[in-house]
XYZ file of C-alpha atoms in Angstrom:
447
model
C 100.829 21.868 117.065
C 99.943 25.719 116.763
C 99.808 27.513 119.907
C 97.338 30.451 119.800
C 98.226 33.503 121.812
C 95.684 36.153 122.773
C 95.271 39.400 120.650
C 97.005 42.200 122.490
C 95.171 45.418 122.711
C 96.469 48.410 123.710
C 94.621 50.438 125.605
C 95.379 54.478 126.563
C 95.185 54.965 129.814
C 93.544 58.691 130.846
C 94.639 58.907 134.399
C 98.319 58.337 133.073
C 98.248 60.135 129.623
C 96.771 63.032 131.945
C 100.253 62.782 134.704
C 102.041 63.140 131.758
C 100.694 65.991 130.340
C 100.819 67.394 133.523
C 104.362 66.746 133.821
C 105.523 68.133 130.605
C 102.895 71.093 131.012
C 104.862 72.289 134.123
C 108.073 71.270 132.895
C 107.160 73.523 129.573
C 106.246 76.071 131.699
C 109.538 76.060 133.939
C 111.162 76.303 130.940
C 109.825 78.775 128.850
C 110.215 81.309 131.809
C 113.907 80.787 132.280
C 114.114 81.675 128.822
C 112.242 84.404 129.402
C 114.432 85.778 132.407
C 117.198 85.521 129.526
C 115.508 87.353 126.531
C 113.318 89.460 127.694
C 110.585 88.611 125.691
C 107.105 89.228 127.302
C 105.469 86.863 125.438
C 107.758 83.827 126.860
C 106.541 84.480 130.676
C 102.742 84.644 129.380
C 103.328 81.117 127.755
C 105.069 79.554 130.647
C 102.335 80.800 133.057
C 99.922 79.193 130.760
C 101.427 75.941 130.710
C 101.984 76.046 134.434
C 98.606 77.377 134.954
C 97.258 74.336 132.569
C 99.440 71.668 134.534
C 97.968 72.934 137.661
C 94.530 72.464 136.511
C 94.847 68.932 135.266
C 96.535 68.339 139.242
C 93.472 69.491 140.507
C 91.079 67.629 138.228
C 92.573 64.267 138.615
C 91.870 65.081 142.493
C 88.278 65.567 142.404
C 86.266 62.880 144.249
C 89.411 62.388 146.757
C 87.375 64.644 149.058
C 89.363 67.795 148.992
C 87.434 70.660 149.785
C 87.782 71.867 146.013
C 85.342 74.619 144.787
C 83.119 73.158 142.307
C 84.316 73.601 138.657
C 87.434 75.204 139.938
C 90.151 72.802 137.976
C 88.196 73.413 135.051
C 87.846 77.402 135.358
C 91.763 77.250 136.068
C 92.205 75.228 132.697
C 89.731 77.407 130.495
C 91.962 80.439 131.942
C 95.144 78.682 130.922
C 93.900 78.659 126.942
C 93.153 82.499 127.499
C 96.618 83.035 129.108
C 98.180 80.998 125.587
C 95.942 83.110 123.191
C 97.442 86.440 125.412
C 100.884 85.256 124.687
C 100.362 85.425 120.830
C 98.704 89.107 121.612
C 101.363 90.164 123.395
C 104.056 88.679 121.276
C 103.248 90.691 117.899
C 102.554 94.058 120.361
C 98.965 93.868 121.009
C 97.785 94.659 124.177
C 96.165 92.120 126.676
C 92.105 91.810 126.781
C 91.623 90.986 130.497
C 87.986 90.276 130.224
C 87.892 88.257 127.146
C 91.281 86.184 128.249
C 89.359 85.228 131.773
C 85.714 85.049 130.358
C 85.907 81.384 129.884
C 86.839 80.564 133.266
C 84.047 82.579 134.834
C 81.657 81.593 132.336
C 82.280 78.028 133.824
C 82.381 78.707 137.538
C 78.502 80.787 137.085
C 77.530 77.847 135.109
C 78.513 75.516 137.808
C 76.583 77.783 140.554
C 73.927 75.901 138.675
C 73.872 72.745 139.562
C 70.648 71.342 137.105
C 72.251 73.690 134.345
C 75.350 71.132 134.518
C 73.971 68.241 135.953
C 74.048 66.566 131.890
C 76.799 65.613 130.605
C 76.467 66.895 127.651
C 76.498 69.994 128.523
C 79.472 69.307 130.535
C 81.042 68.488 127.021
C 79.777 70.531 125.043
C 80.537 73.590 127.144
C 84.010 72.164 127.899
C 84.758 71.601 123.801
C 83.359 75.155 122.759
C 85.701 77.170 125.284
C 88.366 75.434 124.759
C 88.215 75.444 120.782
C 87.183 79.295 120.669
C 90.423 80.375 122.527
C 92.401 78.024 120.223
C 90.882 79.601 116.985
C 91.642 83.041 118.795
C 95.242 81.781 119.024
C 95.783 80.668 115.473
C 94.074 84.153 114.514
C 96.508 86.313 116.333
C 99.490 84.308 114.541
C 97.667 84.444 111.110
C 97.020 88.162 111.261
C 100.972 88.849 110.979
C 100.911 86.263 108.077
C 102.641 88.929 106.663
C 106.117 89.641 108.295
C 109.205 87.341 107.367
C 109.290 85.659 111.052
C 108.946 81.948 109.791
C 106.481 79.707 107.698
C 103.551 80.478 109.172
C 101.242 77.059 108.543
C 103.164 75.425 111.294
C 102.006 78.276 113.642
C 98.148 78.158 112.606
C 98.132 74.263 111.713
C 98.573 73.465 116.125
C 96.178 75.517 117.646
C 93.301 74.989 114.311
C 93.752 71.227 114.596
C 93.838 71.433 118.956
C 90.176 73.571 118.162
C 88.822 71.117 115.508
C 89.799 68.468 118.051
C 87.992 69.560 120.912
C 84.872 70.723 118.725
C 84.700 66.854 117.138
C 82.505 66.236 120.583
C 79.825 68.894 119.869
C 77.887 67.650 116.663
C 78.243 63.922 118.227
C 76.556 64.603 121.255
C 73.107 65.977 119.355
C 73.723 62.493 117.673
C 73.601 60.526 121.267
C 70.906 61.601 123.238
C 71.101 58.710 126.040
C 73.010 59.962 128.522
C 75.048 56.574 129.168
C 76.113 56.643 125.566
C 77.233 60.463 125.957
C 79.278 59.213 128.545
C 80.746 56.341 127.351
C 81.711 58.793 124.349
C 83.079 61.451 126.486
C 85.201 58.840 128.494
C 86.759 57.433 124.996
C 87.216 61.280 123.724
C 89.190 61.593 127.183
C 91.711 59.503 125.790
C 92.063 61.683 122.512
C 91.958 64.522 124.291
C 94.969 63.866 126.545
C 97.352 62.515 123.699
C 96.082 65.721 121.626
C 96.920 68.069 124.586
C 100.498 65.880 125.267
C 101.598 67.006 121.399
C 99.584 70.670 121.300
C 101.750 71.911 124.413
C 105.260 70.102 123.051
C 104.542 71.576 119.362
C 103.437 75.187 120.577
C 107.029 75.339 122.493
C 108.412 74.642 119.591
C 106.819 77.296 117.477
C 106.905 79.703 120.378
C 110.649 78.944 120.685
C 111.315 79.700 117.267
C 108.947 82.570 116.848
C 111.005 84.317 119.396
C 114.541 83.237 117.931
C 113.456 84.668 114.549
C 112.213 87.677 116.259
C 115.644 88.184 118.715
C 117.581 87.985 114.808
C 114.209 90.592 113.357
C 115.506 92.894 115.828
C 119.084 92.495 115.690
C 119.083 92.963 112.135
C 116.557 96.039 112.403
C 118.744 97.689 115.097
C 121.747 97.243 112.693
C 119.899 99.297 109.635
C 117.904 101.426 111.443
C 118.753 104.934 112.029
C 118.356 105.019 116.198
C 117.236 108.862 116.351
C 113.855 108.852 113.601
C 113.490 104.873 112.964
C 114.376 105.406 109.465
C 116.407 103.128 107.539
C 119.962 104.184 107.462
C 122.675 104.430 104.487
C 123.259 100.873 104.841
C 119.873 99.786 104.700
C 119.019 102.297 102.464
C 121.669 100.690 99.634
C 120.740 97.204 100.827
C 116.846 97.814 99.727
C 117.617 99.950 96.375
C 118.387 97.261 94.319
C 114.944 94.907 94.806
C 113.713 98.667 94.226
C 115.173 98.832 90.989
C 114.681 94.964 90.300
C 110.785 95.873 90.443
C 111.124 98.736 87.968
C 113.017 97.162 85.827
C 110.717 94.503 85.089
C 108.143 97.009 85.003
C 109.879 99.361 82.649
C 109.290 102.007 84.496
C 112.130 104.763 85.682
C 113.494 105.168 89.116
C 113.297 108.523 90.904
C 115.367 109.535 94.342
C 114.854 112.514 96.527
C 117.269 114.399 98.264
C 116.105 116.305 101.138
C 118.097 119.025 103.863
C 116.742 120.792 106.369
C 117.331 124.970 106.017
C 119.367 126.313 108.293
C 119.740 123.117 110.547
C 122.755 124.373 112.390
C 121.392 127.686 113.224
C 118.448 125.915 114.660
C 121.054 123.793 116.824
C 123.010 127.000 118.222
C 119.923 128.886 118.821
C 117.576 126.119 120.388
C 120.342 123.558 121.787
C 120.933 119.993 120.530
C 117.895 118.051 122.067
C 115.298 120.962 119.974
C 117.028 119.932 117.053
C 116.715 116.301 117.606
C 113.044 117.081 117.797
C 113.250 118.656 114.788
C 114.538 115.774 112.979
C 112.502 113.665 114.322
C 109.465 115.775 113.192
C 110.582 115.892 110.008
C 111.230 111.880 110.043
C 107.368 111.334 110.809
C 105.862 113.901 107.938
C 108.034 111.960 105.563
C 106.837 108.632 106.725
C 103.114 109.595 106.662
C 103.317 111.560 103.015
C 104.891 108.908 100.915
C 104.196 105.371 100.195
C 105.026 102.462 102.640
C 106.912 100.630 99.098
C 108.671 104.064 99.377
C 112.464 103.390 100.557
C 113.115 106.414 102.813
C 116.569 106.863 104.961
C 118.490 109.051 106.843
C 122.075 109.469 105.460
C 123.213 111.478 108.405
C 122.776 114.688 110.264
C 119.769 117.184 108.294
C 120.111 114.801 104.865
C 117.291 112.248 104.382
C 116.878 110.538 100.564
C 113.772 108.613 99.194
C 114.360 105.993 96.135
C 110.504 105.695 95.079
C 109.267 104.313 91.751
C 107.551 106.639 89.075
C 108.571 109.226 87.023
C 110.684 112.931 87.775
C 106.914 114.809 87.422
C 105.827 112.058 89.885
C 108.506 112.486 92.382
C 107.906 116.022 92.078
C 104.818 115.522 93.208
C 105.568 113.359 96.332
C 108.456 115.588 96.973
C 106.116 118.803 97.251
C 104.210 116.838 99.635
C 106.488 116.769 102.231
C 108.066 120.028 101.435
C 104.827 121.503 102.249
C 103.421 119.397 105.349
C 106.592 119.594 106.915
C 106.657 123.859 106.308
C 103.342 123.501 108.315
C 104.399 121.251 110.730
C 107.989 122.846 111.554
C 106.735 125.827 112.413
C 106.067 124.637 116.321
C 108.382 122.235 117.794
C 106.936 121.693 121.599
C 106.867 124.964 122.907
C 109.694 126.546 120.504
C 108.833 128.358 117.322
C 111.409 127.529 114.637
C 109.836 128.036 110.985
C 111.842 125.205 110.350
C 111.923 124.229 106.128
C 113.062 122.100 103.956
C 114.905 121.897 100.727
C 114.165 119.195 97.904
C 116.633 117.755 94.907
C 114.617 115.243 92.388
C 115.794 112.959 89.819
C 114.844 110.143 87.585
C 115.968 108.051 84.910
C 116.568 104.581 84.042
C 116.422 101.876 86.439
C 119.070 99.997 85.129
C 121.636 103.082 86.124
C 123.908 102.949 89.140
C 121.911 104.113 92.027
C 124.693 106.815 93.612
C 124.426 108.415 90.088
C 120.900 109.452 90.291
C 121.492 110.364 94.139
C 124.521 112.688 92.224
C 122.123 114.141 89.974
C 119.645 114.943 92.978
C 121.948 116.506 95.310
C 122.914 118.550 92.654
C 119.172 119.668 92.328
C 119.510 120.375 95.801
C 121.941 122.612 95.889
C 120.152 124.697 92.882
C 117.302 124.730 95.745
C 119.522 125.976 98.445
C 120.812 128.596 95.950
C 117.518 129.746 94.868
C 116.412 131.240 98.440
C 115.825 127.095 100.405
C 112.001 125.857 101.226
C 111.580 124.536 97.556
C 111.708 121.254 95.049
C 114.151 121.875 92.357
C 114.505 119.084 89.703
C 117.832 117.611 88.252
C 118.952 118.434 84.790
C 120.456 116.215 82.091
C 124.097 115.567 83.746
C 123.847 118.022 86.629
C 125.648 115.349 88.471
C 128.877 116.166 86.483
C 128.431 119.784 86.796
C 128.471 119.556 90.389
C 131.194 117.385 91.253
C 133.141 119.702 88.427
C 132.456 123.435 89.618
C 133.493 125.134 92.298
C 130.764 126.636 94.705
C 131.524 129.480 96.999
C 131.095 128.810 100.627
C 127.459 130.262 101.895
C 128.493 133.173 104.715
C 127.820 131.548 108.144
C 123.971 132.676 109.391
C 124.102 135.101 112.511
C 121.493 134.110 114.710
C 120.070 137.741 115.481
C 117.865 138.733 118.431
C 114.968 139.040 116.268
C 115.017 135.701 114.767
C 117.222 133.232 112.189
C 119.221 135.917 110.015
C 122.124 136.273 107.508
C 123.937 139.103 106.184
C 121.736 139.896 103.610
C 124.109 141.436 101.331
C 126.482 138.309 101.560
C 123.519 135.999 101.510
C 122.488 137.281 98.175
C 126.055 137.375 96.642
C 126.656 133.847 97.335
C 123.006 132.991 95.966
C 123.931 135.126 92.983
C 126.961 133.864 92.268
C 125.681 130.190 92.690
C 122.928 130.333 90.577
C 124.933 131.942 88.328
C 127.509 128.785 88.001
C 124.618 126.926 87.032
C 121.980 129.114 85.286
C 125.347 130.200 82.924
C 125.596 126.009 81.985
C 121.716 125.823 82.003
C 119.319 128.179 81.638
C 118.560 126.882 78.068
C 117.522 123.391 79.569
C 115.985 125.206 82.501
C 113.174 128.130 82.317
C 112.675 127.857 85.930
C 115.891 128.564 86.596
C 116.256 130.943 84.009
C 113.554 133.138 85.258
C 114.451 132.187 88.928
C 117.955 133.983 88.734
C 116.980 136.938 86.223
């Protein structure tokens, strides 16, 4: 004999799939704002005031019709300001700044609407309205976290794939109810999409702490890392960074077959301007000189600070070509040191370039460079020398005299002029004697 047992169905209840999302919503929310007390990050306290916010708003909802003085549409207004809260938190965690009308128009929008009682009385529009807030702050989510598609955080698809499928779920309602004009059947359709809804919400609020959780872990370890190769005083890369990024550099030329160049820039008469103007002018100094270099070369450009006045570029192109860019900042930076704040320096700037192969050792063309440099310095400052073949073993092989220490005169930045121009003399004259062949520029510089 066969014994025939019922079919079991199982059914998703709303009330309860709604306590628990409520539950973990708040519990989310707690969370995410402990961590935030910890880290610091801004964007951690806008997320758990969402989720508390959202928690709160289901509370209320599931109270309606116990006869609670609640203002009508309020649990709804407080939900629809929850999703702007959550798309605020991806604003404010990549640095953008908080639209306070736009994050709260969704909430009002609702609470006018309801003012209007034969505007709502449908429910249709109920849904429809509901669905179309809820999915446009989601797709204004996933487009804050797709416009920095682009930095090395994490894979971004898991980061756009939660809030695009939470605003495809919420918009399924919209073309179905043009498809069910009788009111009972939009109803017995909004009351199974309940169900979906809930569950949906339940994994879009566990998933987005993930993501948000590790968004900010890579981002504590971005800054950690930046802080350790980043020169503190003109957010330049330092040395370290600077020989940690020259060989992708040079991996790029390489397969391009194209040659390397590096710059080699010092500031003229840096530590007059320091005795004459104090510390903090000269800071400003550097600083100025740290932004016209940013803004006149190329963002694939690998510019750093190697310590005091002494900043050096690695670019790609050719010596005529870094030249070029060199020239560039020599002169914007002759324009723009001549007023620091309220102190008039005339401050300049001094260029070495070289080029070559990109298959060479790095510190070799740097060599080569600062040996340009010093040509520059030698030739009267405020100018872009270029390097000549093996100038890097003709300067680590002579023997430079000492330039006489500038006097800072009551008239302005001075030097002896008679030992200024026997130490230029006799260090052109180290080089012009090995080079002037190779060099008409020099040639003609020091006749």
């Amino acid at each position: 004999m066969v014994t025939h047992y019922p079919t079991a169905t199982i059914a998703l209840d709303v009330s309860t799939l709604f306590v628990i999302a409520t539950c973990i919503s708040s519990l989310l929310g707690l969370f995410l704002l402990s961590v935030w007390r910890q880290e610091r990050i801004r964007a951690l306290a806008w997320w758990g005031a969402a989720y508390l916010l959202g928690g709160f708003s289901v509370a209320l909802w599931s109270l309606e019709g116990s006869g609670l003085p609640l203002p009508s549409g309020l649990p709804n207004a407080l939900l629809y300001l929850a999703c702007g809260l959550i798309w605020s938190a991806a604003r404010v965690f990549h640095g953008r700044p908080v639209l306070w009308v736009a994050m709260s128009a969704g909430g009002f929008a609702w609470l006018l609407a309801s003012a209007f009682p034969d505007l709502m009385a449908a429910a249709s529009h109920r849904v429809i309205a509901s669905s179309v807030i809820i999915s446009i702050y989601a797709f204004l989510t996933a487009f804050e976290l797709w416009r920095e598609r682009r930095k090395a955080l994490i894979q971004r698809w898991p980061a756009l794939f939660v809030p695009l499928l939470h605003g495809i779920v919420f918009l399924a309602p919209v073309p179905l109810a043009s498809l069910i004009p009788d009111e009972n059947g939009m109803l017995s359709l909004a009351t199974g999409w309940f169900a979906v809804f809930a569950l949906e919400a339940i994994l879009y609020i566990v998933g987005t702490a993930f993501i948000v959780m590790t968004l900010s872990k890579d981002q504590v370890l971005r800054l950690q890392r930046s802080a350790a190769s980043t020169d503190p005083l003109t957010g330049l890369y330092n040395r370290r960074a600077f020989f940690e990024g020259a060989p992708q550099l040079k991996a790029a030329q390489m397969r391009k077959r194209e040659p390397l160049a590096a710059l080699v820039f010092d500031l003229d008469h840096f530590k007059a301007i320091n005795d004459r103007h104090g510390h903090f002018v000269g800071d400003e100094v550097l600083k100025q000189f740290a932004s016209v270099i940013s803004t006149s070369l190329r963002a694939t450009d690998l510019v750093a600070r190697f310590g005091g006045e002494e900043f050096v570029v690695l670019l790609p192109g050719s010596v005529d070509e870094a030249a070029i860019a060199a020239e560039r900042v020599r002169n914007a930076f002759e324009e723009a040191g001549r007023q620091v704040g309220t102190h008039a320096i005339g401050a300049t700037v001094s260029v070495g370039v070289a080029a070559g192969d990109p298959s060479g050792d790095v510190s070799v063309l740097l060599m080569e460079a600062d040996a340009a440099l010093y040509r520059a310095k030698a030739l009267g400052r405020n100018r872009v020398i270029r390097a000549l073949p093996g100038e890097a073993g003709l300067a680590a092989a002579e023997t430079v005299p000492e330039m006489p220490p500038v006097v800072v005169t009551g008239i302005g930045l001075g030097t002896s002029q008679a030992d200024a121009a026997a130490w230029e003399e006799a260090h052109a004259a180290i080089l012009w004697s090995a080079h002037a062949d190779d060099d008409p520029q020099l040639g003609s510089a020091v006749a």
